[in-house]
Amino acid sequence: MTKKDYVPSNVLDFQVLVRDVRAQVKLNRVRWDISDTAAEVINKPADDYDAVLLISENPETRTSAVILRRDEVREALESVFRPFVQGHLIHNPLVTPDDLRAMGLPVHDLHPTPPPDPTEAPVMSFSQPSPGVIEVGFGTKVGRAKPEGVAGCEICSKITDSPTPPTDWEELEHAEYVTRSPKRYTFSGKERSLWFHFAGRFINTRGVKGPWCEIISVVIP
């Protein structure tokens, strides 16, 4: 999941955020142990941004050249504002979650919820794009590559001369951990016409393994 950027794209919303941060820093600088020098870093670029917005957001003075200048000033402000927020506010242990909320800044979860144990078996597929090659894919019933909290898929396999699959997953001798689908298997000429048996199960980011899918058998092309 993509995290939402705390810096608004709208120029006026960004101005409000910067003003809120500056106001709170001015009130709480001593409590947060932020020096005058550190706080001063954003003041001049913020003042410049306020000044250019007075021109760029006024219909009577708004021109393409002014908008270009506004964007350049904003970029200069962001280049100092983001490091200041990250270094002196968000990751400052003296700044409380309520302080961050008062400034409209994100509050990091200090006790993140652990990923759930995998409860579904992967939906496995295969293709035979060329002689001696089998590509094994995995996903979910709803078409996602991996469920939430899952890091990858363990694919276990075995080659035999019989189309009858093994009766137990423990008989699948060769195991590989795969994070991207599909996984390509390349076989020797002597292995062509033999049978490739495989099955998969999801593994989450804590290493917990989910249930196996059914064992699938395919002839090596």
CSV table of C-alpha atoms in Angstrom, one decimal:
chain,number,residue,atom,x,y,z
A,1,MET,CA,0.0,0.0,0.0
A,2,THR,CA,1.3,3.4,-1.0
A,3,LYS,CA,1.6,5.8,1.9
A,4,LYS,CA,-0.1,9.2,1.6
A,5,ASP,CA,2.3,12.1,1.3
A,6,TYR,CA,1.8,14.5,4.3
A,7,VAL,CA,2.8,17.4,2.1
A,8,PRO,CA,-0.3,18.6,0.1
A,9,SER,CA,0.0,19.0,-3.6
A,10,ASN,CA,-2.3,22.0,-3.5
A,11,VAL,CA,-0.3,25.2,-3.2
A,12,LEU,CA,-2.6,26.9,-0.6
A,13,ASP,CA,-3.0,23.7,1.5
A,14,PHE,CA,0.8,23.5,1.6
A,15,GLN,CA,1.0,27.1,2.7
A,16,VAL,CA,-1.4,26.3,5.6
A,17,LEU,CA,0.7,23.3,6.7
A,18,VAL,CA,3.9,25.3,6.7
A,19,ARG,CA,2.2,28.1,8.7
A,20,ASP,CA,0.9,25.6,11.3
A,21,VAL,CA,4.3,24.0,11.7
A,22,ARG,CA,6.0,27.4,12.1
A,23,ALA,CA,3.5,28.5,14.6
A,24,GLN,CA,3.8,25.4,16.7
A,25,VAL,CA,7.6,25.4,16.5
A,26,LYS,CA,7.6,29.0,17.7
A,27,LEU,CA,5.5,28.1,20.7
A,28,ASN,CA,7.2,24.8,21.6
A,29,ARG,CA,10.7,25.2,20.4
A,30,VAL,CA,12.3,25.1,23.9
A,31,ARG,CA,10.2,22.0,24.9
A,32,TRP,CA,11.1,20.2,21.7
A,33,ASP,CA,14.8,21.2,22.1
A,34,ILE,CA,14.9,22.9,18.7
A,35,SER,CA,17.6,25.6,18.4
A,36,ASP,CA,17.0,29.0,16.9
A,37,THR,CA,19.4,28.1,14.1
A,38,ALA,CA,17.5,24.9,13.2
A,39,ALA,CA,14.1,26.6,13.3
A,40,GLU,CA,15.4,29.5,11.1
A,41,VAL,CA,16.1,27.2,8.2
A,42,ILE,CA,12.5,27.2,7.0
A,43,ASN,CA,11.6,30.8,7.8
A,44,LYS,CA,13.1,32.6,4.9
A,45,PRO,CA,11.9,30.1,2.2
A,46,ALA,CA,8.5,30.1,3.8
A,47,ASP,CA,8.3,33.9,3.7
A,48,ASP,CA,9.4,33.8,0.1
A,49,TYR,CA,6.6,31.3,-0.6
A,50,ASP,CA,4.0,33.5,1.1
A,51,ALA,CA,5.1,36.5,-1.0
A,52,VAL,CA,4.9,34.7,-4.3
A,53,LEU,CA,1.5,33.2,-3.6
A,54,LEU,CA,0.1,36.8,-3.2
A,55,ILE,CA,1.0,37.3,-6.8
A,56,SER,CA,0.4,33.9,-8.3
A,57,GLU,CA,-3.0,33.3,-6.7
A,58,ASN,CA,-4.3,36.8,-7.6
A,59,PRO,CA,-6.2,36.6,-11.0
A,60,GLU,CA,-5.0,40.1,-11.9
A,61,THR,CA,-1.3,39.3,-11.5
A,62,ARG,CA,-1.3,35.6,-12.3
A,63,THR,CA,0.9,34.8,-15.4
A,64,SER,CA,2.7,31.7,-16.6
A,65,ALA,CA,6.0,33.3,-15.6
A,66,VAL,CA,4.7,33.9,-12.1
A,67,ILE,CA,3.4,30.4,-11.8
A,68,LEU,CA,6.8,29.1,-12.9
A,69,ARG,CA,8.4,31.3,-10.2
A,70,ARG,CA,5.9,30.0,-7.6
A,71,ASP,CA,6.8,26.4,-8.4
A,72,GLU,CA,10.5,27.1,-8.1
A,73,VAL,CA,10.0,28.8,-4.7
A,74,ARG,CA,7.9,25.9,-3.5
A,75,GLU,CA,10.5,23.4,-4.5
A,76,ALA,CA,13.1,25.4,-2.6
A,77,LEU,CA,10.8,25.5,0.5
A,78,GLU,CA,10.1,21.8,0.3
A,79,SER,CA,13.8,21.0,0.0
A,80,VAL,CA,14.3,22.4,3.6
A,81,PHE,CA,10.8,21.8,5.0
A,82,ARG,CA,10.8,18.0,4.6
A,83,PRO,CA,14.2,17.4,6.3
A,84,PHE,CA,13.2,19.8,9.1
A,85,VAL,CA,9.9,18.0,9.7
A,86,GLN,CA,11.5,14.5,9.6
A,87,GLY,CA,14.5,15.3,11.7
A,88,HIS,CA,13.1,17.8,14.2
A,89,LEU,CA,9.5,16.8,14.5
A,90,ILE,CA,8.3,13.4,13.3
A,91,HIS,CA,11.4,11.6,14.7
A,92,ASN,CA,11.9,13.8,17.7
A,93,PRO,CA,10.9,11.9,20.9
A,94,LEU,CA,10.1,15.2,22.6
A,95,VAL,CA,7.3,15.8,20.1
A,96,THR,CA,4.2,13.9,21.2
A,97,PRO,CA,1.6,12.4,18.8
A,98,ASP,CA,-0.8,15.1,19.9
A,99,ASP,CA,1.8,17.7,18.9
A,100,LEU,CA,2.1,16.1,15.5
A,101,ARG,CA,-1.6,16.1,15.0
A,102,ALA,CA,-1.9,19.7,15.9
A,103,MET,CA,0.5,20.5,13.0
A,104,GLY,CA,-1.3,18.2,10.6
A,105,LEU,CA,1.7,15.8,10.5
A,106,PRO,CA,1.5,12.0,10.4
A,107,VAL,CA,1.8,10.0,13.5
A,108,HIS,CA,3.8,6.8,13.1
A,109,ASP,CA,2.5,3.6,14.7
A,110,LEU,CA,5.0,2.7,17.3
A,111,HIS,CA,3.4,-0.7,17.8
A,112,PRO,CA,2.5,-1.9,14.3
A,113,THR,CA,0.0,-4.8,14.0
A,114,PRO,CA,1.9,-8.0,13.1
A,115,PRO,CA,1.0,-9.5,9.7
A,116,PRO,CA,-1.7,-12.2,9.9
A,117,ASP,CA,-0.9,-15.8,9.4
A,118,PRO,CA,-1.6,-17.0,5.8
A,119,THR,CA,-4.9,-18.8,5.8
A,120,GLU,CA,-5.4,-19.4,2.1
A,121,ALA,CA,-3.5,-21.6,-0.3
A,122,PRO,CA,-2.1,-19.9,-3.4
A,123,VAL,CA,-3.7,-20.4,-6.8
A,124,MET,CA,-1.0,-22.0,-8.8
A,125,SER,CA,-0.7,-22.0,-12.6
A,126,PHE,CA,1.9,-23.0,-15.2
A,127,SER,CA,2.9,-22.4,-18.8
A,128,GLN,CA,5.4,-24.1,-21.2
A,129,PRO,CA,6.8,-21.2,-23.2
A,130,SER,CA,9.6,-23.3,-24.9
A,131,PRO,CA,11.1,-26.8,-24.9
A,132,GLY,CA,12.6,-27.7,-21.5
A,133,VAL,CA,11.0,-24.7,-19.8
A,134,ILE,CA,8.1,-24.5,-17.4
A,135,GLU,CA,7.0,-21.3,-15.7
A,136,VAL,CA,5.1,-21.6,-12.4
A,137,GLY,CA,2.9,-18.7,-11.3
A,138,PHE,CA,1.1,-18.0,-8.1
A,139,GLY,CA,-1.6,-15.7,-6.9
A,140,THR,CA,-4.9,-15.4,-5.0
A,141,LYS,CA,-8.5,-16.2,-5.9
A,142,VAL,CA,-9.2,-12.4,-6.3
A,143,GLY,CA,-6.2,-12.0,-8.7
A,144,ARG,CA,-3.7,-10.4,-6.3
A,145,ALA,CA,-0.1,-11.7,-6.4
A,146,LYS,CA,0.1,-12.1,-2.7
A,147,PRO,CA,-2.3,-11.6,0.3
A,148,GLU,CA,-1.7,-8.9,2.8
A,149,GLY,CA,1.4,-9.5,5.0
A,150,VAL,CA,2.7,-12.3,2.7
A,151,ALA,CA,6.3,-12.0,1.6
A,152,GLY,CA,6.5,-14.8,-0.9
A,153,CYS,CA,5.6,-18.3,-1.9
A,154,GLU,CA,7.4,-21.6,-1.1
A,155,ILE,CA,7.3,-23.8,-4.2
A,156,CYS,CA,8.3,-27.5,-3.7
A,157,SER,CA,8.7,-29.8,-6.6
A,158,LYS,CA,9.9,-33.3,-7.7
A,159,ILE,CA,10.6,-34.9,-11.1
A,160,THR,CA,9.4,-38.5,-11.7
A,161,ASP,CA,8.7,-40.7,-14.7
A,162,SER,CA,5.1,-41.1,-13.6
A,163,PRO,CA,2.2,-38.8,-14.2
A,164,THR,CA,0.8,-39.8,-10.8
A,165,PRO,CA,1.6,-37.0,-8.3
A,166,PRO,CA,3.1,-37.8,-4.8
A,167,THR,CA,0.5,-38.4,-2.2
A,168,ASP,CA,2.2,-36.1,0.4
A,169,TRP,CA,3.8,-32.7,0.1
A,170,GLU,CA,6.8,-34.0,2.1
A,171,GLU,CA,7.7,-36.1,-0.9
A,172,LEU,CA,8.4,-32.9,-3.0
A,173,GLU,CA,12.1,-32.9,-2.5
A,174,HIS,CA,13.2,-29.6,-4.0
A,175,ALA,CA,12.1,-26.4,-2.3
A,176,GLU,CA,12.5,-22.7,-3.4
A,177,TYR,CA,11.4,-19.5,-1.9
A,178,VAL,CA,10.0,-17.1,-4.5
A,179,THR,CA,8.9,-13.5,-4.1
A,180,ARG,CA,7.9,-12.8,-7.7
A,181,SER,CA,5.6,-14.7,-10.0
A,182,PRO,CA,6.2,-16.5,-12.3
A,183,LYS,CA,9.2,-18.7,-11.4
A,184,ARG,CA,11.0,-20.2,-14.4
A,185,TYR,CA,12.3,-23.8,-14.3
A,186,THR,CA,14.7,-24.9,-17.0
A,187,PHE,CA,15.3,-28.6,-17.5
A,188,SER,CA,17.9,-30.6,-19.4
A,189,GLY,CA,17.2,-32.5,-22.5
A,190,LYS,CA,17.3,-35.8,-20.6
A,191,GLU,CA,14.5,-34.6,-18.4
A,192,ARG,CA,12.1,-33.8,-21.2
A,193,SER,CA,9.0,-36.0,-21.2
A,194,LEU,CA,9.4,-36.7,-17.5
A,195,TRP,CA,6.8,-35.3,-15.1
A,196,PHE,CA,7.2,-32.2,-13.0
A,197,HIS,CA,5.1,-32.2,-9.8
A,198,PHE,CA,4.8,-29.1,-7.7
A,199,ALA,CA,2.8,-27.3,-5.0
A,200,GLY,CA,3.1,-24.0,-3.2
A,201,ARG,CA,2.2,-22.3,0.0
A,202,PHE,CA,2.4,-18.6,1.1
A,203,ILE,CA,4.9,-17.4,3.7
A,204,ASN,CA,4.3,-14.1,5.6
A,205,THR,CA,6.9,-11.6,6.6
A,206,ARG,CA,7.4,-13.3,10.0
A,207,GLY,CA,8.2,-16.6,8.3
A,208,VAL,CA,4.8,-18.3,9.1
A,209,LYS,CA,3.8,-20.7,6.4
A,210,GLY,CA,0.2,-21.1,5.2
A,211,PRO,CA,-1.6,-24.2,3.8
A,212,TRP,CA,-0.5,-26.1,0.7
A,213,CYS,CA,-2.3,-26.0,-2.6
A,214,GLU,CA,-3.0,-29.3,-4.3
A,215,ILE,CA,-0.1,-30.9,-6.0
A,216,ILE,CA,0.0,-30.2,-9.7
A,217,SER,CA,1.6,-32.4,-12.3
A,218,VAL,CA,2.8,-31.4,-15.8
A,219,VAL,CA,5.0,-33.1,-18.4
A,220,ILE,CA,8.3,-31.4,-19.1
A,221,PRO,CA,8.1,-30.2,-22.7
